CSV table of C-alpha atoms in Angstrom, one decimal:
chain,number,residue,atom,x,y,z
A,1090,MET,CA,31.1,6.7,-38.7
A,1091,ASN,CA,28.4,5.7,-36.2
A,1092,GLU,CA,26.9,2.3,-35.6
A,1093,LEU,CA,23.8,3.2,-37.6
A,1094,HIS,CA,25.8,3.4,-40.8
A,1095,GLN,CA,27.7,0.2,-40.1
A,1096,THR,CA,24.5,-1.8,-39.7
A,1097,GLU,CA,23.6,-4.2,-42.5
A,1098,GLN,CA,20.8,-2.7,-44.7
A,1099,LYS,CA,18.8,-5.5,-46.3
A,1100,SER,CA,16.6,-3.2,-48.4
A,1101,GLY,CA,18.4,-0.5,-50.4
A,1102,SER,CA,15.1,1.1,-51.2
A,1103,ASN,CA,15.0,2.7,-47.7
A,1104,CYS,CA,18.3,4.6,-48.3
A,1105,GLU,CA,16.6,7.7,-49.6
A,1106,LYS,CA,18.3,11.0,-50.7
A,1107,TYR,CA,18.4,13.6,-47.9
A,1108,ASP,CA,15.5,16.0,-47.8
A,1109,PRO,CA,15.5,19.0,-45.5
A,1110,MET,CA,11.8,18.7,-45.1
A,1111,ASP,CA,12.3,15.1,-43.7
A,1112,GLU,CA,14.6,16.5,-41.1
A,1113,GLN,CA,12.1,19.3,-40.2
A,1114,LYS,CA,9.3,16.8,-39.7
A,1115,ALA,CA,11.4,14.3,-37.8
A,1116,ARG,CA,12.7,17.0,-35.5
A,1117,ALA,CA,9.2,18.3,-34.8
A,1118,PHE,CA,8.0,14.7,-34.1
A,1119,ASP,CA,10.9,14.2,-31.8
A,1120,LYS,CA,10.2,17.4,-29.9
A,1121,THR,CA,6.7,16.2,-29.1
A,1122,ALA,CA,7.9,12.7,-28.2
A,1123,SER,CA,10.6,14.2,-25.9
A,1124,THR,CA,8.2,16.5,-24.1
A,1125,ILE,CA,4.5,15.8,-24.1
A,1126,PHE,CA,4.8,12.0,-24.6
A,1127,ALA,CA,8.0,11.6,-22.4
A,1128,PRO,CA,6.2,10.2,-19.3
A,1129,ILE,CA,4.6,7.3,-21.1
A,1130,TYR,CA,7.7,5.4,-22.1
A,1131,PRO,CA,9.0,4.2,-18.7
A,1132,VAL,CA,5.4,3.2,-17.8
A,1133,ILE,CA,5.0,1.2,-21.0
A,1134,ALA,CA,8.5,-0.3,-20.7
A,1135,ASP,CA,7.6,-1.5,-17.1
A,1136,GLN,CA,4.3,-3.0,-18.4
A,1137,ILE,CA,6.2,-4.8,-21.2
A,1138,LEU,CA,8.7,-6.3,-18.9
A,1139,GLU,CA,6.1,-7.4,-16.4
A,1140,ARG,CA,3.7,-8.9,-18.9
A,1141,THR,CA,6.2,-10.6,-21.1
A,1142,GLN,CA,8.7,-11.6,-18.3
A,1143,ILE,CA,11.5,-11.1,-20.8
A,1144,ARG,CA,14.3,-9.0,-19.2
A,1145,ASN,CA,17.4,-10.2,-21.0
A,1146,GLY,CA,18.4,-11.4,-24.5
A,1147,THR,CA,17.7,-9.6,-27.7
A,1148,ALA,CA,14.8,-7.2,-28.4
A,1149,LEU,CA,13.5,-5.4,-31.5
A,1150,ASP,CA,11.7,-2.0,-31.2
A,1151,ALA,CA,9.8,-1.9,-34.5
A,1152,GLY,CA,9.1,1.6,-35.7
A,1153,CYS,CA,11.2,3.0,-32.9
A,1154,GLY,CA,11.0,6.7,-34.0
A,1155,PRO,CA,13.4,8.7,-31.7
A,1156,ALA,CA,14.0,5.5,-29.6
A,1157,HIS,CA,12.4,6.7,-26.4
A,1158,LEU,CA,10.8,3.3,-25.7
A,1159,SER,CA,14.0,1.5,-26.6
A,1160,MET,CA,15.9,3.6,-24.1
A,1161,ALA,CA,13.3,3.1,-21.4
A,1162,LEU,CA,13.5,-0.7,-21.9
A,1163,ALA,CA,17.3,-0.6,-22.0
A,1164,GLN,CA,17.4,1.3,-18.7
A,1165,ALA,CA,15.0,-1.1,-17.0
A,1166,SER,CA,16.4,-4.4,-18.2
A,1167,ASP,CA,19.5,-6.3,-19.5
A,1168,LEU,CA,18.1,-6.4,-23.0
A,1169,ARG,CA,20.2,-5.6,-26.1
A,1170,ILE,CA,17.9,-3.7,-28.4
A,1171,TYR,CA,17.7,-3.1,-32.1
A,1172,ALA,CA,16.0,0.3,-32.6
A,1173,PHE,CA,14.4,-0.3,-36.0
A,1174,ASP,CA,12.8,2.3,-38.3
A,1175,THR,CA,12.2,3.0,-42.0
A,1176,SER,CA,13.3,6.6,-41.7
A,1177,PRO,CA,17.1,7.4,-41.9
A,1178,MET,CA,16.5,10.8,-40.4
A,1179,MET,CA,14.5,9.4,-37.5
A,1180,LEU,CA,17.3,6.9,-36.8
A,1181,GLN,CA,19.8,9.7,-36.8
A,1182,ILE,CA,17.8,11.4,-34.1
A,1183,ALA,CA,17.5,8.1,-32.3
A,1184,TYR,CA,21.3,7.7,-32.4
A,1185,GLU,CA,21.7,11.1,-30.9
A,1186,HIS,CA,19.4,10.3,-28.0
A,1187,ILE,CA,21.1,6.9,-27.5
A,1188,THR,CA,24.5,8.5,-27.4
A,1189,ASP,CA,23.5,11.2,-25.0
A,1190,ALA,CA,22.0,8.6,-22.7
A,1191,GLY,CA,25.1,6.5,-22.7
A,1192,LEU,CA,23.3,3.5,-24.2
A,1193,VAL,CA,25.4,2.8,-27.4
A,1194,ARG,CA,26.4,-0.6,-26.1
A,1195,LYS,CA,22.8,-1.6,-25.4
A,1196,ILE,CA,20.9,-0.1,-28.4
A,1197,VAL,CA,21.8,-0.5,-32.1
A,1198,PRO,CA,19.8,1.6,-34.7
A,1199,VAL,CA,18.8,-0.4,-37.7
A,1200,LEU,CA,17.3,0.8,-41.0
A,1201,GLY,CA,14.8,-1.3,-42.7
A,1202,ASP,CA,11.2,-2.4,-43.6
A,1203,ILE,CA,8.9,-4.2,-41.1
A,1204,HIS,CA,7.8,-6.4,-44.0
A,1205,ASP,CA,11.3,-7.6,-44.8
A,1206,LEU,CA,13.2,-7.7,-41.5
A,1207,PRO,CA,17.0,-8.0,-41.8
A,1208,PHE,CA,17.3,-10.7,-39.1
A,1209,GLU,CA,17.7,-14.4,-39.1
A,1210,ASP,CA,14.9,-16.8,-38.2
A,1211,GLY,CA,14.4,-17.3,-34.4
A,1212,THR,CA,16.9,-14.7,-33.2
A,1213,ILE,CA,14.8,-12.1,-31.4
A,1214,ASP,CA,13.4,-12.8,-27.9
A,1215,LEU,CA,11.1,-9.7,-27.6
A,1216,VAL,CA,9.5,-7.6,-30.3
A,1217,VAL,CA,7.9,-4.4,-29.2
A,1218,SER,CA,6.2,-1.6,-31.0
A,1219,ARG,CA,4.1,1.4,-29.9
A,1220,GLY,CA,2.0,3.2,-32.5
A,1221,SER,CA,3.7,2.0,-35.7
A,1222,TRP,CA,1.4,-0.8,-36.7
A,1223,PHE,CA,-1.3,1.7,-37.7
A,1224,PHE,CA,1.0,2.6,-40.6
A,1225,TRP,CA,2.1,-0.9,-41.8
A,1226,GLU,CA,0.9,-1.5,-45.3
A,1227,ASP,CA,0.4,-5.3,-44.9
A,1228,LEU,CA,-0.4,-6.4,-41.3
A,1229,GLN,CA,-0.5,-10.1,-42.3
A,1230,GLY,CA,3.0,-9.8,-43.9
A,1231,ALA,CA,4.4,-7.9,-41.0
A,1232,PHE,CA,3.0,-10.4,-38.5
A,1233,ARG,CA,4.6,-13.2,-40.5
A,1234,GLU,CA,8.0,-11.5,-40.5
A,1235,ILE,CA,7.8,-10.7,-36.8
A,1236,TYR,CA,6.8,-14.3,-36.0
A,1237,ARG,CA,9.6,-15.6,-38.2
A,1238,VAL,CA,12.4,-13.7,-36.3
A,1239,LEU,CA,11.0,-14.6,-32.8
A,1240,SER,CA,13.1,-17.1,-30.9
A,1241,PRO,CA,11.5,-20.1,-29.3
A,1242,GLY,CA,9.7,-18.8,-26.2
A,1243,GLY,CA,9.8,-15.3,-27.7
A,1244,VAL,CA,7.0,-12.8,-27.2
A,1245,THR,CA,5.7,-9.6,-28.8
A,1246,TYR,CA,4.1,-6.5,-27.3
A,1247,ILE,CA,2.8,-4.6,-30.3
A,1248,GLY,CA,0.0,-2.0,-30.4
A,1249,GLY,CA,-0.9,1.4,-29.1
A,1250,GLY,CA,-1.6,3.2,-25.9
A,1251,PHE,CA,-0.5,5.7,-23.3
A,1252,GLY,CA,0.2,3.5,-20.3
A,1253,ASN,CA,-2.7,4.5,-18.2
A,1254,LEU,CA,-5.8,6.7,-18.2
A,1255,THR,CA,-4.1,9.6,-16.3
A,1256,LEU,CA,-1.3,9.8,-18.9
A,1257,LYS,CA,-3.8,9.4,-21.8
A,1258,GLU,CA,-6.0,12.3,-20.6
A,1259,ALA,CA,-3.0,14.5,-20.0
A,1260,ILE,CA,-1.6,13.9,-23.5
A,1261,HIS,CA,-4.9,14.4,-25.2
A,1262,THR,CA,-5.4,17.7,-23.3
A,1263,ALA,CA,-1.9,18.9,-24.2
A,1264,MET,CA,-2.1,17.8,-27.8
A,1265,ALA,CA,-5.5,19.4,-28.3
A,1266,GLU,CA,-3.8,22.8,-28.0
A,1267,ARG,CA,-1.5,21.9,-30.9
A,1268,ASP,CA,-3.8,19.9,-33.0
A,1269,PRO,CA,-7.6,19.9,-32.4
A,1270,GLU,CA,-7.9,16.8,-34.6
A,1271,PHE,CA,-5.4,14.8,-32.5
A,1272,SER,CA,-8.0,12.8,-30.5
A,1273,LYS,CA,-10.1,12.1,-33.5
A,1274,GLY,CA,-7.0,10.8,-35.4
A,1275,VAL,CA,-6.2,8.5,-32.4
A,1276,SER,CA,-9.7,7.2,-32.3
A,1277,ASN,CA,-9.8,6.5,-36.1
A,1278,ARG,CA,-6.5,4.6,-35.9
A,1279,MET,CA,-7.7,2.5,-33.0
A,1280,MET,CA,-11.0,1.7,-34.8
A,1281,ARG,CA,-9.0,0.7,-37.9
A,1282,ASN,CA,-6.8,-1.7,-36.0
A,1283,ASN,CA,-9.6,-3.1,-34.0
A,1284,PRO,CA,-9.6,-6.6,-32.3
A,1285,ASP,CA,-11.6,-8.2,-35.1
A,1286,ARG,CA,-9.2,-7.0,-37.8
A,1287,ILE,CA,-6.1,-8.1,-35.8
A,1288,ARG,CA,-7.6,-11.6,-35.3
A,1289,GLU,CA,-8.4,-11.8,-39.0
A,1290,GLU,CA,-4.9,-10.8,-40.1
A,1291,LEU,CA,-3.3,-13.2,-37.6
A,1292,GLU,CA,-5.6,-16.0,-39.0
A,1293,LYS,CA,-4.3,-15.2,-42.5
A,1294,ALA,CA,-0.7,-15.3,-41.2
A,1295,GLU,CA,-1.5,-18.7,-39.6
A,1296,ILE,CA,-0.5,-17.5,-36.2
A,1297,ARG,CA,-2.5,-19.2,-33.5
A,1298,SER,CA,-0.7,-18.5,-30.2
A,1299,TYR,CA,-1.4,-15.0,-29.1
A,1300,GLU,CA,-3.3,-12.8,-26.6
A,1301,LEU,CA,-5.0,-9.5,-27.1
A,1302,ILE,CA,-4.9,-7.0,-24.3
A,1303,GLN,CA,-7.4,-4.1,-24.3
A,1304,ASP,CA,-7.4,-2.1,-21.0
A,1305,ASP,CA,-6.4,1.2,-19.6
A,1306,SER,CA,-2.8,0.7,-20.9
A,1307,GLY,CA,-4.1,0.6,-24.5
A,1308,PHE,CA,-4.6,-2.2,-27.1
A,1309,TRP,CA,-1.7,-4.7,-27.4
A,1310,LEU,CA,-0.9,-7.9,-29.2
A,1311,MET,CA,1.2,-10.5,-27.5
A,1312,MET,CA,2.2,-13.3,-29.9
A,1313,ARG,CA,4.1,-16.2,-28.4
A,1314,LYS,CA,6.4,-18.7,-30.1
């Protein structure tokens, strides 16, 4: 039994029955993340560590997918990381990558819901997430939960981006061959989670201490506690 299955699961609704189609989709997603998107994760990990100045303690990678960002952070820091996702199949793939990389002592896969995090108050020093907040049903609720689990002095780095313009252009070019609608989909998601909306949801969540970064690296939210 691997550590994924030993982890406490706060929400039983996420333990869905196995579906071969889920595995097919997850494997296809992982193939793209492991090839076309592979160069962005070390770049984003370095930006996270530089901008947050958090290099040890406990981190949460929310919506980790195959855990490539988790692994990049683990390899560049002394952080112990919870690779958190709502998909059991995606976490199984993440566990395979983590094991292959020899990082089982630094990264723990955790199954759950961003709106109901299975962590105690004030226990996470760094919360990161790349790309998943476009799919959160309740941004206000997710922000409240994330802020709840942040430790005093904790920071978030949540949003979307490709690290720099060179990587962004290369990925858009490569993905256009697979999906002509890829760039349009990215643009639509970024427009939906625009700065005005993020500020509005943070206001509803009564979170006042934050910074929005919008530059060549992407669009990111740094909440501080």
